[in-house]
CSV table of C-alpha atoms in Angstrom, one decimal:
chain,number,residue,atom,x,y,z
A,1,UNK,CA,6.1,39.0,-9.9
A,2,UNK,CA,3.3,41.8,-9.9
A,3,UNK,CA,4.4,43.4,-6.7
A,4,UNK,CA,7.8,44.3,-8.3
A,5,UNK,CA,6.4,44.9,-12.2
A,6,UNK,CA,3.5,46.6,-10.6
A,7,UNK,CA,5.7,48.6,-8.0
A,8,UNK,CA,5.6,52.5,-8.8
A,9,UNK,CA,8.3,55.0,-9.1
A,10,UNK,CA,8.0,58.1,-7.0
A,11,UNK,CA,6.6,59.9,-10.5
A,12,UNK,CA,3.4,56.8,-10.2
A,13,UNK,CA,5.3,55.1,-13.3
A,14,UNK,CA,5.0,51.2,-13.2
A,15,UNK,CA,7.6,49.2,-15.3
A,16,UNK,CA,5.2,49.1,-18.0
A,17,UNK,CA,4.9,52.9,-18.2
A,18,UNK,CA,8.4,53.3,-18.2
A,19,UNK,CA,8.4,50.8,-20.9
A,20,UNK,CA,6.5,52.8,-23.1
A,21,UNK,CA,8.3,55.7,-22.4
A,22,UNK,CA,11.1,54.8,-23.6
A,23,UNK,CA,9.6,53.5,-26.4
A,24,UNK,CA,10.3,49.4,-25.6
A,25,UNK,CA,7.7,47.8,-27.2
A,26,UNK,CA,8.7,43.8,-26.3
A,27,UNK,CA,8.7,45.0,-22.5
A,28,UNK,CA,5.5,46.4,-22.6
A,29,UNK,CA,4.1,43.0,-24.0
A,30,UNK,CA,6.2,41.2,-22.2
A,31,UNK,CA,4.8,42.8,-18.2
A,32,UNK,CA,1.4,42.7,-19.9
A,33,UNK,CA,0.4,40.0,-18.6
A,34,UNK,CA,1.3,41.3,-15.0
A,35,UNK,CA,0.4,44.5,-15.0
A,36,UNK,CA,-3.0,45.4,-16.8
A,37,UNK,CA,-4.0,48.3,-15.0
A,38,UNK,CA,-1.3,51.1,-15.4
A,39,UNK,CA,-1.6,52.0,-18.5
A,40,UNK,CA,-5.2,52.6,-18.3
A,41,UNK,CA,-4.7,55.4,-16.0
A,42,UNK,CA,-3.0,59.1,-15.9
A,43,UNK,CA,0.5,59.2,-15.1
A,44,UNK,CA,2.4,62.4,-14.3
A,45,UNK,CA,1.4,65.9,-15.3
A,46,UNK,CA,-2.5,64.3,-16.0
A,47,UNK,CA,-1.5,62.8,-19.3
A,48,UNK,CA,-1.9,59.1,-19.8
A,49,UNK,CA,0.5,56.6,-21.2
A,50,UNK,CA,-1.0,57.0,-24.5
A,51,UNK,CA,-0.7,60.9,-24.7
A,52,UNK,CA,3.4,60.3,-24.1
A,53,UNK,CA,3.5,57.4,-26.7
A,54,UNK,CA,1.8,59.7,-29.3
A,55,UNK,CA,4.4,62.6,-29.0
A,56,UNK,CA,7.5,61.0,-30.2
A,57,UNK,CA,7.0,57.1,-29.9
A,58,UNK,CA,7.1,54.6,-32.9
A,59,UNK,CA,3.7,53.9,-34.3
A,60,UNK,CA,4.1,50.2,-33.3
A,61,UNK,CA,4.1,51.4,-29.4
A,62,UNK,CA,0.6,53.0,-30.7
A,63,UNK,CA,-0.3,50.1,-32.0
A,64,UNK,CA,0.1,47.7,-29.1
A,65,UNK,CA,-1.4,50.3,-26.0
A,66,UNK,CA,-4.5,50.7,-28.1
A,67,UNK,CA,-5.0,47.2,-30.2
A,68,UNK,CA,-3.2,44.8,-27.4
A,69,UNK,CA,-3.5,47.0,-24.3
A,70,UNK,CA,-7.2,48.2,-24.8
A,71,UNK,CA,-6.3,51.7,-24.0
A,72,UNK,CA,-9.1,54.4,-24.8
A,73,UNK,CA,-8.0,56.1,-28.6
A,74,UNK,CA,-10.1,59.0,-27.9
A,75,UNK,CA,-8.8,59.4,-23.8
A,76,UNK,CA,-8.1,63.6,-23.8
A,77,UNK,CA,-5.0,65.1,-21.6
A,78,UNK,CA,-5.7,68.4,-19.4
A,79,UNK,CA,-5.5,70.3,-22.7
A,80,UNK,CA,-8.6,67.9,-24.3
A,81,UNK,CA,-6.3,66.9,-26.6
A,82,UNK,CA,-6.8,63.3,-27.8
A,83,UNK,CA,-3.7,60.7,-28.8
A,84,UNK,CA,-4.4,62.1,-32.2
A,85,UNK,CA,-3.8,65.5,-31.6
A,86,UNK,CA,-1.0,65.3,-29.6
A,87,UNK,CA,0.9,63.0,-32.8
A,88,UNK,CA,-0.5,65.8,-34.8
A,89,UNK,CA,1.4,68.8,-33.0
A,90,UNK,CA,4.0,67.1,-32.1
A,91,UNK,CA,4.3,66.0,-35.7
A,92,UNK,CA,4.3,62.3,-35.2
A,93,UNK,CA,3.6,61.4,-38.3
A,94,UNK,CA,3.9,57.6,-38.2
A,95,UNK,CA,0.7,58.0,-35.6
A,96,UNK,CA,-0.8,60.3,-37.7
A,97,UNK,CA,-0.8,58.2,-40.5
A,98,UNK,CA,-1.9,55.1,-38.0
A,99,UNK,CA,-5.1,57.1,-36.9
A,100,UNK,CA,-5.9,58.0,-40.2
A,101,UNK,CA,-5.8,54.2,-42.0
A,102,UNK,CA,-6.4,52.1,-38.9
A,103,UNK,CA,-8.8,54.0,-36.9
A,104,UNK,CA,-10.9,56.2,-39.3
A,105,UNK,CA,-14.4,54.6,-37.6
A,106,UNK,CA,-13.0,56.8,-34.3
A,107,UNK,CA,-12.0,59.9,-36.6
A,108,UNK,CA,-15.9,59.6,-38.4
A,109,UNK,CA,-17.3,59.5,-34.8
A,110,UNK,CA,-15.3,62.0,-33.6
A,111,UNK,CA,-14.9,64.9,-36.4
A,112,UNK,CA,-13.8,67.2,-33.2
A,113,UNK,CA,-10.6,65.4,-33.2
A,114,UNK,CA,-9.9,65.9,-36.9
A,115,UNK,CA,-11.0,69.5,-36.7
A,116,UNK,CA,-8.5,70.0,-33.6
A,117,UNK,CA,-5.6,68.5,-35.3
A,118,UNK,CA,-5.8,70.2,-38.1
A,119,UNK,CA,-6.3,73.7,-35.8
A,120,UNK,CA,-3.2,72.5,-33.5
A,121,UNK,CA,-1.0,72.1,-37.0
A,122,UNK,CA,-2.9,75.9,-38.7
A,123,UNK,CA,-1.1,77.6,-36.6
A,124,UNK,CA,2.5,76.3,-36.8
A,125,UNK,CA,4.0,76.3,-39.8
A,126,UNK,CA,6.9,73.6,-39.2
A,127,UNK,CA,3.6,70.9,-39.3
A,128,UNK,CA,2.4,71.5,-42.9
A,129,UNK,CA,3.0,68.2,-43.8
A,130,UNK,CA,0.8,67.1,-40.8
A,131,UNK,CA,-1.8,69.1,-42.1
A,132,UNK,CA,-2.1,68.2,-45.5
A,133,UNK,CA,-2.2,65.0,-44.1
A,134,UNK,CA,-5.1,65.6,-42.0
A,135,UNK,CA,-6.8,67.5,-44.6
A,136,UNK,CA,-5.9,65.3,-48.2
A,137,UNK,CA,-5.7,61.8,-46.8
A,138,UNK,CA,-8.9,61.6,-44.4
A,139,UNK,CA,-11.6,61.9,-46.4
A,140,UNK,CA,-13.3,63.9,-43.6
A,141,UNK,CA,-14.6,67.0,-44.9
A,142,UNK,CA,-14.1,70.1,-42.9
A,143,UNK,CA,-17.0,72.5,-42.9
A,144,UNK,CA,-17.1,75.4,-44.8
A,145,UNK,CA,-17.1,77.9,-41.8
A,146,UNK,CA,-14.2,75.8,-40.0
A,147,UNK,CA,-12.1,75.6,-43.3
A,148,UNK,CA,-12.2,79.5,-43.1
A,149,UNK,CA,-11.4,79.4,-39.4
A,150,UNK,CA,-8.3,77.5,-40.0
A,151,UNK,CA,-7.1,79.8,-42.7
A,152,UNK,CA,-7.9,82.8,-40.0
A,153,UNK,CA,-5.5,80.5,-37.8
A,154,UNK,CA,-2.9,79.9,-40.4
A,155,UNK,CA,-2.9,84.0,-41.4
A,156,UNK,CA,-2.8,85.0,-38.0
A,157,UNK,CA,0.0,82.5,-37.0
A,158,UNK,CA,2.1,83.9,-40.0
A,159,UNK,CA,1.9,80.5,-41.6
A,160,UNK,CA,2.0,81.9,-45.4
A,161,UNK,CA,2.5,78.3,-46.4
A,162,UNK,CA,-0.6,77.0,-44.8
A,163,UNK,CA,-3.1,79.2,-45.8
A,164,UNK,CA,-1.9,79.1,-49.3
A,165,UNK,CA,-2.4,75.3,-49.0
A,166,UNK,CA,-6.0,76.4,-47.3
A,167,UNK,CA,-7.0,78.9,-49.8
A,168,UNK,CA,-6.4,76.4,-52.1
A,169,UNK,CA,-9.0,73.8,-50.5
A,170,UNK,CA,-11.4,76.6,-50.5
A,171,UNK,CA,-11.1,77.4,-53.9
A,172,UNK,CA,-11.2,74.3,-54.9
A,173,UNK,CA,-14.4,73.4,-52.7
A,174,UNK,CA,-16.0,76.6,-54.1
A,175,UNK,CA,-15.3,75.0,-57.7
A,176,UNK,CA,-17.0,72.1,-57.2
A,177,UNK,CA,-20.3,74.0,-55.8
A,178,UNK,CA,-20.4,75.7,-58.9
């Protein structure tokens, strides 16, 4: 059974890749016992399985590469973007959310990623909602100097929206100092 489940496509995608792709959650489990290799590797374009699942896949697809598959949360594409980052610009939501409740331990250890996301959303103003996200629901302070940085961001983007949002966290933070 491996040889053919295991068998790559002339874009080095294995039936369990595709699988994920296309967002098929039951396939993936169902070739996982056949196939536990392909997933933990880069693809096409040096982005992993994971990277593809966090742009537009359901959070359950997430879920299952990382809590069934053992696939690396923190693994970075050729941009050193992280699974969380790339749900964060590409406003996945869902895997936001998933990062933020089910994997905070990897988000404490890893404030970069947070700090990314949140620079990745600054600057686009259709991912406000991914940002106050990132910056209300973590818990994860952001520095004082990189709160400013992502208001430079937000201003410099045009993203009138965001930085009134960010102003807002400043003020607020410069409140509670006093």
């Amino acid at each position: 059974m491996c040889q053919h489940v295991c068998r790559e496509n002339v874009f080095g995608e294995t039936a369990s890749v595709q699988a994920v792709l296309e967002g098929h959650d039951e396939v993936v489990r169902l070739l996982r016992e056949h196939d536990k290799r392909s997933l933990h590797r880069e693809v096409m374009f040096g982005l992993w399985p994971i990277h593809i699942a966090a742009q537009r896949r359901p959070v359950s697809t997430m879920r299952s590469l990382i809590d069934e598959w053992g696939v690396d949360a923190a693994i970075e594409d050729p941009k050193g973007y992280s699974p969380f980052v790339v749900a964060a610009d590409w406003n996945n939501g869902d895997v936001v959310r998933y990062f933020i409740q089910e994997k905070r331990k990897l988000l404490v250890q890893k404030p970069q990623m947070v700090l990314q996301a949140a620079k990745v959303t600054a600057a686009n103003w259709k991912r406000e909602a991914i940002l106050r996200l990132i910056v209300e629901e973590t818990g994860l302070r952001i520095g004082e100097g990189h709160l400013e940085a992502l208001l430079e961001v937000a201003i410099s983007a045009g993203n009138v929206s965001i930085a009134i949002f960010l102003a807002a966290q400043k003020a607020e933070r410069d409140i509670a100092k006093s």
